[in-house]
Structure formats: C-alpha cells, structure tokens
PDB file of C-alpha atoms in Angstrom:
ATOM      1  CA  MET A  10      21.417  12.063  -2.341  1.00  0.00           C
ATOM      2  CA  ALA A  11      20.279   9.184  -1.560  1.00  0.00           C
ATOM      3  CA  SER A  12      22.676   6.038  -0.409  1.00  0.00           C
ATOM      4  CA  GLU A  13      22.623   2.733  -1.421  1.00  0.00           C
ATOM      5  CA  LYS A  14      22.203   0.211   1.685  1.00  0.00           C
ATOM      6  CA  GLN A  15      22.710  -3.990   1.985  1.00  0.00           C
ATOM      7  CA  ASP A  16      19.525  -5.197   1.219  1.00  0.00           C
ATOM      8  CA  SER A  17      17.664  -6.931   4.752  1.00  0.00           C
ATOM      9  CA  GLU A  18      15.615  -9.939   4.298  1.00  0.00           C
ATOM     10  CA  CYS A  19      11.893  -9.304   3.567  1.00  0.00           C
ATOM     11  CA  ASN A  20      11.606 -12.130   6.006  1.00  0.00           C
ATOM     12  CA  HIS A  21      13.477 -10.496   8.685  1.00  0.00           C
ATOM     13  CA  CYS A  22      11.829  -7.244   8.633  1.00  0.00           C
ATOM     14  CA  LYS A  23       9.379  -6.242  11.257  1.00  0.00           C
ATOM     15  CA  ALA A  24       7.370  -3.442   8.773  1.00  0.00           C
ATOM     16  CA  ARG A  25       6.622  -6.049   6.662  1.00  0.00           C
ATOM     17  CA  LEU A  26       3.442  -6.850   9.423  1.00  0.00           C
ATOM     18  CA  LYS A  27       1.630  -3.835   8.669  1.00  0.00           C
ATOM     19  CA  SER A  28       2.627  -4.061   5.347  1.00  0.00           C
ATOM     20  CA  ALA A  29       0.642  -4.649   2.184  1.00  0.00           C
ATOM     21  CA  PHE A  30       2.983  -7.991   1.396  1.00  0.00           C
ATOM     22  CA  CYS A  31       2.191  -9.646   4.956  1.00  0.00           C
ATOM     23  CA  VAL A  32       0.308 -12.125   3.185  1.00  0.00           C
ATOM     24  CA  LEU A  33       3.125 -13.373   1.345  1.00  0.00           C
ATOM     25  CA  SER A  34       4.843 -16.996   1.651  1.00  0.00           C
ATOM     26  CA  HIS A  35       8.069 -17.679   3.204  1.00  0.00           C
ATOM     27  CA  GLU A  36       8.991 -18.367  -0.549  1.00  0.00           C
ATOM     28  CA  GLU A  37       7.152 -15.142  -2.394  1.00  0.00           C
ATOM     29  CA  PHE A  38       9.389 -13.553   0.554  1.00  0.00           C
ATOM     30  CA  GLU A  39      12.966 -14.933  -0.662  1.00  0.00           C
ATOM     31  CA  SER A  40      12.282 -14.266  -4.080  1.00  0.00           C
ATOM     32  CA  LEU A  41      11.326 -10.662  -3.189  1.00  0.00           C
ATOM     33  CA  SER A  42      14.233 -10.127  -1.174  1.00  0.00           C
ATOM     34  CA  LEU A  43      16.505 -11.290  -4.127  1.00  0.00           C
ATOM     35  CA  VAL A  44      15.566  -8.644  -5.953  1.00  0.00           C
ATOM     36  CA  LYS A  45      14.347  -5.544  -3.889  1.00  0.00           C
ATOM     37  CA  GLN A  46      16.761  -2.677  -2.895  1.00  0.00           C
ATOM     38  CA  CYS A  47      16.735  -1.074  -0.439  1.00  0.00           C
ATOM     39  CA  THR A  48      17.995   2.829   0.279  1.00  0.00           C
ATOM     40  CA  LEU A  49      18.677   5.484   2.669  1.00  0.00           C
ATOM     41  CA  TYR A  50      16.987   8.437   1.698  1.00  0.00           C
ATOM     42  CA  LYS A  51      18.380  11.612   3.786  1.00  0.00           C
ATOM     43  CA  LYS A  52      15.744  14.319   5.135  1.00  0.00           C
ATOM     44  CA  GLY A  53      13.875  16.199   2.193  1.00  0.00           C
ATOM     45  CA  ARG A  54      14.952  14.010  -0.771  1.00  0.00           C
ATOM     46  CA  VAL A  55      12.985  13.163  -3.268  1.00  0.00           C
ATOM     47  CA  ILE A  56      12.074   9.260  -3.860  1.00  0.00           C
ATOM     48  CA  PHE A  57       9.956  10.170  -7.149  1.00  0.00           C
ATOM     49  CA  ASN A  58       8.506  12.534  -8.514  1.00  0.00           C
ATOM     50  CA  GLU A  59       5.323  13.507 -10.264  1.00  0.00           C
ATOM     51  CA  GLY A  60       4.662  12.869 -14.176  1.00  0.00           C
ATOM     52  CA  THR A  61       7.408  10.524 -14.182  1.00  0.00           C
ATOM     53  CA  LEU A  62       6.802   6.857 -15.533  1.00  0.00           C
ATOM     54  CA  PRO A  63       7.345   4.320 -12.711  1.00  0.00           C
ATOM     55  CA  GLU A  64       9.565   1.734 -12.668  1.00  0.00           C
ATOM     56  CA  GLY A  65       8.329  -0.053  -9.074  1.00  0.00           C
ATOM     57  CA  LEU A  66       6.725   0.829  -6.054  1.00  0.00           C
ATOM     58  CA  TYR A  67       8.605   1.476  -2.651  1.00  0.00           C
ATOM     59  CA  CYS A  68       7.593   0.040   0.528  1.00  0.00           C
ATOM     60  CA  LEU A  69       8.764   2.429   3.729  1.00  0.00           C
ATOM     61  CA  HIS A  70      10.884   0.073   6.253  1.00  0.00           C
ATOM     62  CA  ASN A  71      11.558   3.133   8.104  1.00  0.00           C
ATOM     63  CA  GLY A  72      10.696   6.872   8.549  1.00  0.00           C
ATOM     64  CA  LYS A  73       8.257   9.286   7.582  1.00  0.00           C
ATOM     65  CA  VAL A  74       7.393  10.513   3.912  1.00  0.00           C
ATOM     66  CA  LYS A  75       4.827  12.759   2.539  1.00  0.00           C
ATOM     67  CA  ILE A  76       3.085  12.667  -0.914  1.00  0.00           C
ATOM     68  CA  THR A  77       2.548  15.601  -2.046  1.00  0.00           C
ATOM     69  CA  GLN A  78       0.360  17.532  -5.534  1.00  0.00           C
ATOM     70  CA  THR A  79       1.347  20.465  -7.037  1.00  0.00           C
ATOM     71  CA  GLY A  80      -1.305  22.875  -7.895  1.00  0.00           C
ATOM     72  CA  ALA A  81      -2.090  24.928 -10.690  1.00  0.00           C
ATOM     73  CA  ASP A  82      -1.114  27.817  -8.592  1.00  0.00           C
ATOM     74  CA  GLY A  83       2.536  26.078  -8.254  1.00  0.00           C
ATOM     75  CA  LYS A  84       2.011  25.167  -4.440  1.00  0.00           C
ATOM     76  CA  GLU A  85       2.030  22.224  -2.972  1.00  0.00           C
ATOM     77  CA  GLN A  86      -0.907  20.345  -1.865  1.00  0.00           C
ATOM     78  CA  ILE A  87      -0.009  17.102   0.924  1.00  0.00           C
ATOM     79  CA  LEU A  88      -2.112  14.241  -0.270  1.00  0.00           C
ATOM     80  CA  HIS A  89      -1.342  12.018   2.573  1.00  0.00           C
ATOM     81  CA  LEU A  90       1.084  10.834   5.252  1.00  0.00           C
ATOM     82  CA  ALA A  91       2.800   7.228   4.464  1.00  0.00           C
ATOM     83  CA  LYS A  92       4.817   5.863   7.778  1.00  0.00           C
ATOM     84  CA  ASN A  93       6.775   2.376   8.367  1.00  0.00           C
ATOM     85  CA  GLY A  94       4.989  -0.411   6.130  1.00  0.00           C
ATOM     86  CA  ASP A  95       3.088   1.802   3.825  1.00  0.00           C
ATOM     87  CA  VAL A  96       3.548   0.821   0.185  1.00  0.00           C
ATOM     88  CA  ILE A  97       3.425   3.778  -2.433  1.00  0.00           C
ATOM     89  CA  GLY A  98       3.446   4.435  -5.902  1.00  0.00           C
ATOM     90  CA  TYR A  99       1.085   1.557  -6.729  1.00  0.00           C
ATOM     91  CA  ARG A 100      -1.705   3.118  -8.238  1.00  0.00           C
ATOM     92  CA  ALA A 101       0.894   4.128 -11.177  1.00  0.00           C
ATOM     93  CA  ILE A 102       1.773   1.119 -11.845  1.00  0.00           C
ATOM     94  CA  LEU A 103      -1.270  -0.673 -11.705  1.00  0.00           C
ATOM     95  CA  GLY A 104      -3.229   1.933 -13.618  1.00  0.00           C
ATOM     96  CA  GLY A 105      -0.461   2.127 -16.211  1.00  0.00           C
ATOM     97  CA  ASP A 106       0.018   5.716 -15.464  1.00  0.00           C
ATOM     98  CA  ARG A 107       2.394   8.093 -14.577  1.00  0.00           C
ATOM     99  CA  PHE A 108       3.192   9.127 -11.121  1.00  0.00           C
ATOM    100  CA  SER A 109       0.159  11.573 -10.551  1.00  0.00           C
ATOM    101  CA  CYS A 110       2.426  13.033  -6.991  1.00  0.00           C
ATOM    102  CA  SER A 111       5.455  12.833  -5.348  1.00  0.00           C
ATOM    103  CA  ALA A 112       7.042  11.525  -2.634  1.00  0.00           C
ATOM    104  CA  VAL A 113       9.610  13.553  -0.736  1.00  0.00           C
ATOM    105  CA  THR A 114      10.789  12.351   3.262  1.00  0.00           C
ATOM    106  CA  LEU A 115      10.110  14.250   6.365  1.00  0.00           C
ATOM    107  CA  GLU A 116      12.886  13.294   7.984  1.00  0.00           C
ATOM    108  CA  ASP A 117      16.063  10.063   7.108  1.00  0.00           C
ATOM    109  CA  SER A 118      14.234   7.299   5.749  1.00  0.00           C
ATOM    110  CA  GLU A 119      15.092   3.920   4.447  1.00  0.00           C
ATOM    111  CA  VAL A 120      12.726   2.989   1.738  1.00  0.00           C
ATOM    112  CA  CYS A 121      12.421  -0.726  -0.465  1.00  0.00           C
ATOM    113  CA  PHE A 122      12.146  -0.541  -4.209  1.00  0.00           C
ATOM    114  CA  ILE A 123       9.989  -3.165  -5.644  1.00  0.00           C
ATOM    115  CA  PRO A 124      10.818  -3.516  -9.282  1.00  0.00           C
ATOM    116  CA  LYS A 125       7.090  -3.624 -11.378  1.00  0.00           C
ATOM    117  CA  ASN A 126       7.689  -6.546 -13.021  1.00  0.00           C
ATOM    118  CA  MET A 127       7.929  -8.731 -10.088  1.00  0.00           C
ATOM    119  CA  PHE A 128       5.080  -6.325  -8.008  1.00  0.00           C
ATOM    120  CA  LEU A 129       2.572  -7.606 -11.330  1.00  0.00           C
ATOM    121  CA  SER A 130       3.594 -11.076 -10.751  1.00  0.00           C
ATOM    122  CA  LEU A 131       3.235 -11.451  -7.524  1.00  0.00           C
ATOM    123  CA  ILE A 132      -0.001  -9.478  -7.782  1.00  0.00           C
ATOM    124  CA  GLU A 133      -1.123 -12.518 -10.809  1.00  0.00           C
ATOM    125  CA  SER A 134      -0.021 -15.501  -9.126  1.00  0.00           C
ATOM    126  CA  ASN A 135      -1.384 -14.178  -5.438  1.00  0.00           C
ATOM    127  CA  SER A 136      -4.595 -13.463  -4.922  1.00  0.00           C
ATOM    128  CA  LYS A 137      -5.072 -12.281  -1.364  1.00  0.00           C
ATOM    129  CA  LEU A 138      -2.390  -9.627  -2.592  1.00  0.00           C
ATOM    130  CA  ALA A 139      -4.472  -8.700  -4.673  1.00  0.00           C
ATOM    131  CA  MET A 140      -7.361  -8.025  -2.533  1.00  0.00           C
ATOM    132  CA  GLN A 141      -4.212  -6.231  -0.757  1.00  0.00           C
ATOM    133  CA  PHE A 142      -4.057  -3.502  -2.837  1.00  0.00           C
ATOM    134  CA  ILE A 143      -8.008  -3.585  -4.216  1.00  0.00           C
ATOM    135  CA  ASN A 144      -8.823  -2.947  -0.359  1.00  0.00           C
ATOM    136  CA  MET A 145      -5.849  -0.697  -0.246  1.00  0.00           C
ATOM    137  CA  PHE A 146      -8.089   1.386  -3.200  1.00  0.00           C
ATOM    138  CA  ALA A 147     -10.643   1.566  -1.424  1.00  0.00           C
ATOM    139  CA  THR A 148      -9.864   3.472   1.236  1.00  0.00           C
ATOM    140  CA  LEU A 149      -7.366   5.431  -1.397  1.00  0.00           C
ATOM    141  CA  LEU A 150     -11.295   6.482  -2.811  1.00  0.00           C
ATOM    142  CA  ARG A 151     -13.060   7.214   0.189  1.00  0.00           C
ATOM    143  CA  ASP A 152     -10.778   9.162   2.272  1.00  0.00           C
ATOM    144  CA  MET A 153     -10.270  11.302  -1.494  1.00  0.00           C
ATOM    145  CA  GLU A 154     -13.918  11.473  -0.490  1.00  0.00           C
ATOM    146  CA  ARG A 155     -14.270  12.665   2.431  1.00  0.00           C
ATOM    147  CA  ASN A 156     -11.151  15.146   2.000  1.00  0.00           C
ATOM    148  CA  LEU A 157     -13.083  16.416  -0.814  1.00  0.00           C
ATOM    149  CA  VAL A 158     -16.328  16.864   1.813  1.00  0.00           C
ATOM    150  CA  ASN A 159     -14.137  18.191   4.251  1.00  0.00           C
ATOM    151  CA  LEU A 160     -12.544  21.482   1.817  1.00  0.00           C
ATOM    152  CA  SER A 161     -15.736  22.368   1.091  1.00  0.00           C
ATOM    153  CA  GLN A 162     -17.446  22.532   3.775  1.00  0.00           C
ATOM    154  CA  SER A 163     -15.629  22.299   7.295  1.00  0.00           C
ATOM    155  CA  PRO A 164     -14.687  24.970   9.270  1.00  0.00           C
ATOM    156  CA  VAL A 165     -10.937  25.436   9.071  1.00  0.00           C
ATOM    157  CA  LYS A 166     -10.640  24.586  13.130  1.00  0.00           C
ATOM    158  CA  GLU A 167     -12.114  21.478  12.498  1.00  0.00           C
ATOM    159  CA  ARG A 168      -9.612  20.778   9.362  1.00  0.00           C
ATOM    160  CA  ILE A 169      -6.655  21.569  10.896  1.00  0.00           C
ATOM    161  CA  ALA A 170      -7.940  19.445  13.978  1.00  0.00           C
ATOM    162  CA  GLN A 171      -7.895  16.694  11.671  1.00  0.00           C
ATOM    163  CA  CYS A 172      -4.017  17.117  10.645  1.00  0.00           C
ATOM    164  CA  LEU A 173      -3.694  16.718  14.325  1.00  0.00           C
ATOM    165  CA  ILE A 174      -5.363  13.779  14.846  1.00  0.00           C
ATOM    166  CA  LEU A 175      -4.182  12.508  11.758  1.00  0.00           C
ATOM    167  CA  LEU A 176      -0.378  13.309  12.770  1.00  0.00           C
ATOM    168  CA  LYS A 177      -0.772  11.253  15.868  1.00  0.00           C
ATOM    169  CA  SER A 178      -2.505   8.456  14.179  1.00  0.00           C
ATOM    170  CA  ASN A 179       0.607   7.802  12.050  1.00  0.00           C
ATOM    171  CA  TYR A 180       3.145   8.673  14.028  1.00  0.00           C
ATOM    172  CA  GLY A 181       2.460   8.704  17.925  1.00  0.00           C
ATOM    173  CA  PHE A 182       3.788  10.255  20.578  1.00  0.00           C
ATOM    174  CA  LEU A 183       7.707  10.363  21.074  1.00  0.00           C
ATOM    175  CA  GLU A 184       8.067   7.690  24.232  1.00  0.00           C
ATOM    176  CA  GLY A 185       6.939   9.157  27.464  1.00  0.00           C
ATOM    177  CA  THR A 186       5.637  12.294  26.125  1.00  0.00           C
ATOM    178  CA  ASN A 187       2.436  14.008  25.041  1.00  0.00           C
ATOM    179  CA  LEU A 188       4.649  15.436  21.901  1.00  0.00           C
ATOM    180  CA  LEU A 189       3.986  14.334  17.965  1.00  0.00           C
ATOM    181  CA  ASN A 190       6.174  12.032  16.688  1.00  0.00           C
ATOM    182  CA  ILE A 191       7.102  14.050  13.875  1.00  0.00           C
ATOM    183  CA  ALA A 192       9.320  16.897  12.915  1.00  0.00           C
ATOM    184  CA  ILE A 193       6.432  19.011  10.412  1.00  0.00           C
ATOM    185  CA  THR A 194       6.707  22.552   8.957  1.00  0.00           C
ATOM    186  CA  ARG A 195       3.891  25.069   9.808  1.00  0.00           C
ATOM    187  CA  GLU A 196       4.109  25.056   6.442  1.00  0.00           C
ATOM    188  CA  GLU A 197       3.335  21.489   5.807  1.00  0.00           C
ATOM    189  CA  MET A 198       0.891  21.459   8.392  1.00  0.00           C
ATOM    190  CA  ALA A 199      -1.034  24.093   6.446  1.00  0.00           C
ATOM    191  CA  ASN A 200      -1.287  22.273   3.434  1.00  0.00           C
ATOM    192  CA  ILE A 201      -2.444  19.247   4.845  1.00  0.00           C
ATOM    193  CA  ALA A 202      -5.403  21.065   6.363  1.00  0.00           C
ATOM    194  CA  SER A 203      -5.368  23.846   2.996  1.00  0.00           C
ATOM    195  CA  THR A 204      -5.310  26.610   4.835  1.00  0.00           C
ATOM    196  CA  THR A 205      -3.046  29.484   4.976  1.00  0.00           C
ATOM    197  CA  ARG A 206       0.191  29.547   7.352  1.00  0.00           C
ATOM    198  CA  GLU A 207      -0.739  32.253   8.877  1.00  0.00           C
ATOM    199  CA  THR A 208      -4.622  30.671   9.929  1.00  0.00           C
ATOM    200  CA  LEU A 209      -2.510  27.352  10.830  1.00  0.00           C
ATOM    201  CA  ILE A 210      -0.533  29.551  13.359  1.00  0.00           C
ATOM    202  CA  ARG A 211      -3.784  31.843  14.502  1.00  0.00           C
ATOM    203  CA  THR A 212      -5.363  28.515  15.294  1.00  0.00           C
ATOM    204  CA  LEU A 213      -2.755  26.569  17.065  1.00  0.00           C
ATOM    205  CA  VAL A 214      -2.384  29.669  19.679  1.00  0.00           C
ATOM    206  CA  GLU A 215      -6.242  29.470  20.119  1.00  0.00           C
ATOM    207  CA  PHE A 216      -5.284  25.457  20.806  1.00  0.00           C
ATOM    208  CA  GLN A 217      -2.972  26.342  23.211  1.00  0.00           C
ATOM    209  CA  ASP A 218      -5.250  29.141  24.641  1.00  0.00           C
ATOM    210  CA  ASP A 219      -7.823  26.659  25.265  1.00  0.00           C
ATOM    211  CA  HIS A 220      -5.216  23.851  26.574  1.00  0.00           C
ATOM    212  CA  ILE A 221      -5.912  21.358  24.158  1.00  0.00           C
ATOM    213  CA  ILE A 222      -2.729  21.906  22.824  1.00  0.00           C
ATOM    214  CA  GLU A 223       1.143  23.069  23.409  1.00  0.00           C
ATOM    215  CA  LEU A 224       3.111  24.413  21.544  1.00  0.00           C
ATOM    216  CA  VAL A 225       6.791  23.216  22.760  1.00  0.00           C
ATOM    217  CA  GLY A 226       9.120  24.794  19.860  1.00  0.00           C
ATOM    218  CA  LYS A 227       8.843  23.465  16.681  1.00  0.00           C
ATOM    219  CA  LYS A 228       6.685  20.373  18.911  1.00  0.00           C
ATOM    220  CA  ILE A 229       3.146  19.943  19.407  1.00  0.00           C
ATOM    221  CA  ALA A 230       2.070  18.725  22.411  1.00  0.00           C
ATOM    222  CA  ILE A 231      -1.876  16.975  22.819  1.00  0.00           C
ATOM    223  CA  MET A 232      -3.110  18.384  25.872  1.00  0.00           C
ATOM    224  CA  ASP A 233      -6.734  16.607  25.575  1.00  0.00           C
ATOM    225  CA  TYR A 234      -7.197  14.706  23.056  1.00  0.00           C
ATOM    226  CA  LYS A 235     -10.690  13.776  23.552  1.00  0.00           C
ATOM    227  CA  ARG A 236     -11.230  17.622  22.981  1.00  0.00           C
ATOM    228  CA  LEU A 237      -9.594  17.504  20.123  1.00  0.00           C
ATOM    229  CA  GLU A 238     -11.344  15.022  18.472  1.00  0.00           C
ATOM    230  CA  LYS A 239     -14.819  16.893  19.539  1.00  0.00           C
ATOM    231  CA  LEU A 240     -13.122  19.932  17.265  1.00  0.00           C
ATOM    232  CA  ALA A 241     -11.848  17.629  14.188  1.00  0.00           C
ATOM    233  CA  ASN A 242     -15.862  15.966  13.907  1.00  0.00           C
ATOM    234  CA  ILE A 243     -14.513  12.979  12.950  1.00  0.00           C
ATOM    235  CA  SER A 244     -16.883  10.179  11.466  1.00  0.00           C
ATOM    236  CA  ASP A 245     -16.712   6.596  10.108  1.00  0.00           C
TER     237      ASP A 245
END
C-alpha cells in the first residue's frame, strides 16, 4: 500500500531543479505546494494503471519507477525508466486520453501528485512550462522512433549493451563503486532490451567473459564503459 506523507514545499525540493517545473516562479511553486500530495510507495507498488483515466500527473521526488505497457500476449514491456525529478502521466492529460501505460516502483519511492486542473492552469499561464512539455513530447517521439528501429534492426547484444548504458545514465553507480545503482531483475532487463531472460543472462555472461562487466550477485558492475558504448552503437 501507499502511505501518505506530510507534504514538503516545492520551493525546497531538490528534485525540482531536474524537473520540467523548474521554470515556475516562486509564487507558482507556492500555489503548487498547497494542492500537491507527496506519497510514499513501497517497492513494487502501482502508481497508476494502464487504461485508467488520469486525475493528475506525478513527479518523482525520490526513487525509481518503471513505465510499462502490456502487449497482446500479456507480456510486460518496459518503455521508460523514471528518475528523480521526472514527470510521468502527462501525455494522457494533454491528449485527453486514458493512461496508455502503467507506472510501478522499482524501489521505495516518494511521488508527488499534481491535480489535473492545477497542471492545466499552469500550462495555460506559463509559456515556459508549456515549452518544457513540448520539448518532452519531442524527446519522447524521438526515443520511440529510435526504439522502433532498434527492435527491427539492432542485434540483441547491441540492445542489451544499450540497456546497461540506460541504467547507468539514469541512475549512475553506487557511491565509491562501479556497480549500477539500481536493483532490477533479469526479467525486467530483458523486457527493456526486448529479448528473453535466457538470452539476456547468456549475453551478460559473455560480456563478463570479455571483461566488459562483472556480475556481482544480482548487481552488475561496469568494468569497461568505452567498450560497452562501442557495443551499444549509440548515435544522437
């Protein structure tokens, strides 16, 4: 279950500097603080479900969240990984649509809920905020196009290397180590890379044999980031 927390002021939130809402004025942040709700979700809890109508959008104050969609075969596909400051659920509101995906916590996470009416009011009155979300839509479209190409053309090793780089880019390393700072299952990694769990595990072992990564229990250490980048074949 999610547990309600005492709301923190948006003006004092460290995550806001990484959020689309960073362009708000002091007065707008004050107004936002009065209506938003900050909730603690335990690991594995659903923030919102695919197919439901949005009552607002969500800003990740602290934690890690996966954005998923269910395929025709009933299998989960991970579309995106959210980090501190990321805003999720906005597309359904701006499109006047139901949620096309679900949001589930990968670890205990603090998530701020912003009511739909407040969000739309801020968008209408603040052109800088509107541009922030236009840019986010453009980035989302670019990533979707890139993912479609990867799924149809990229070899599985390349996709798995890209998955590892995505995890490093979003969440970094545990302090003082080269271990990825995220607890993620092999099944979830396979979903990100659009492959099977068996193929993922076999490829990770190959990467380890080549001294590119090291498997440390359920954790993964990046030993040679430059070679991993080369395997990923990432271009802007």
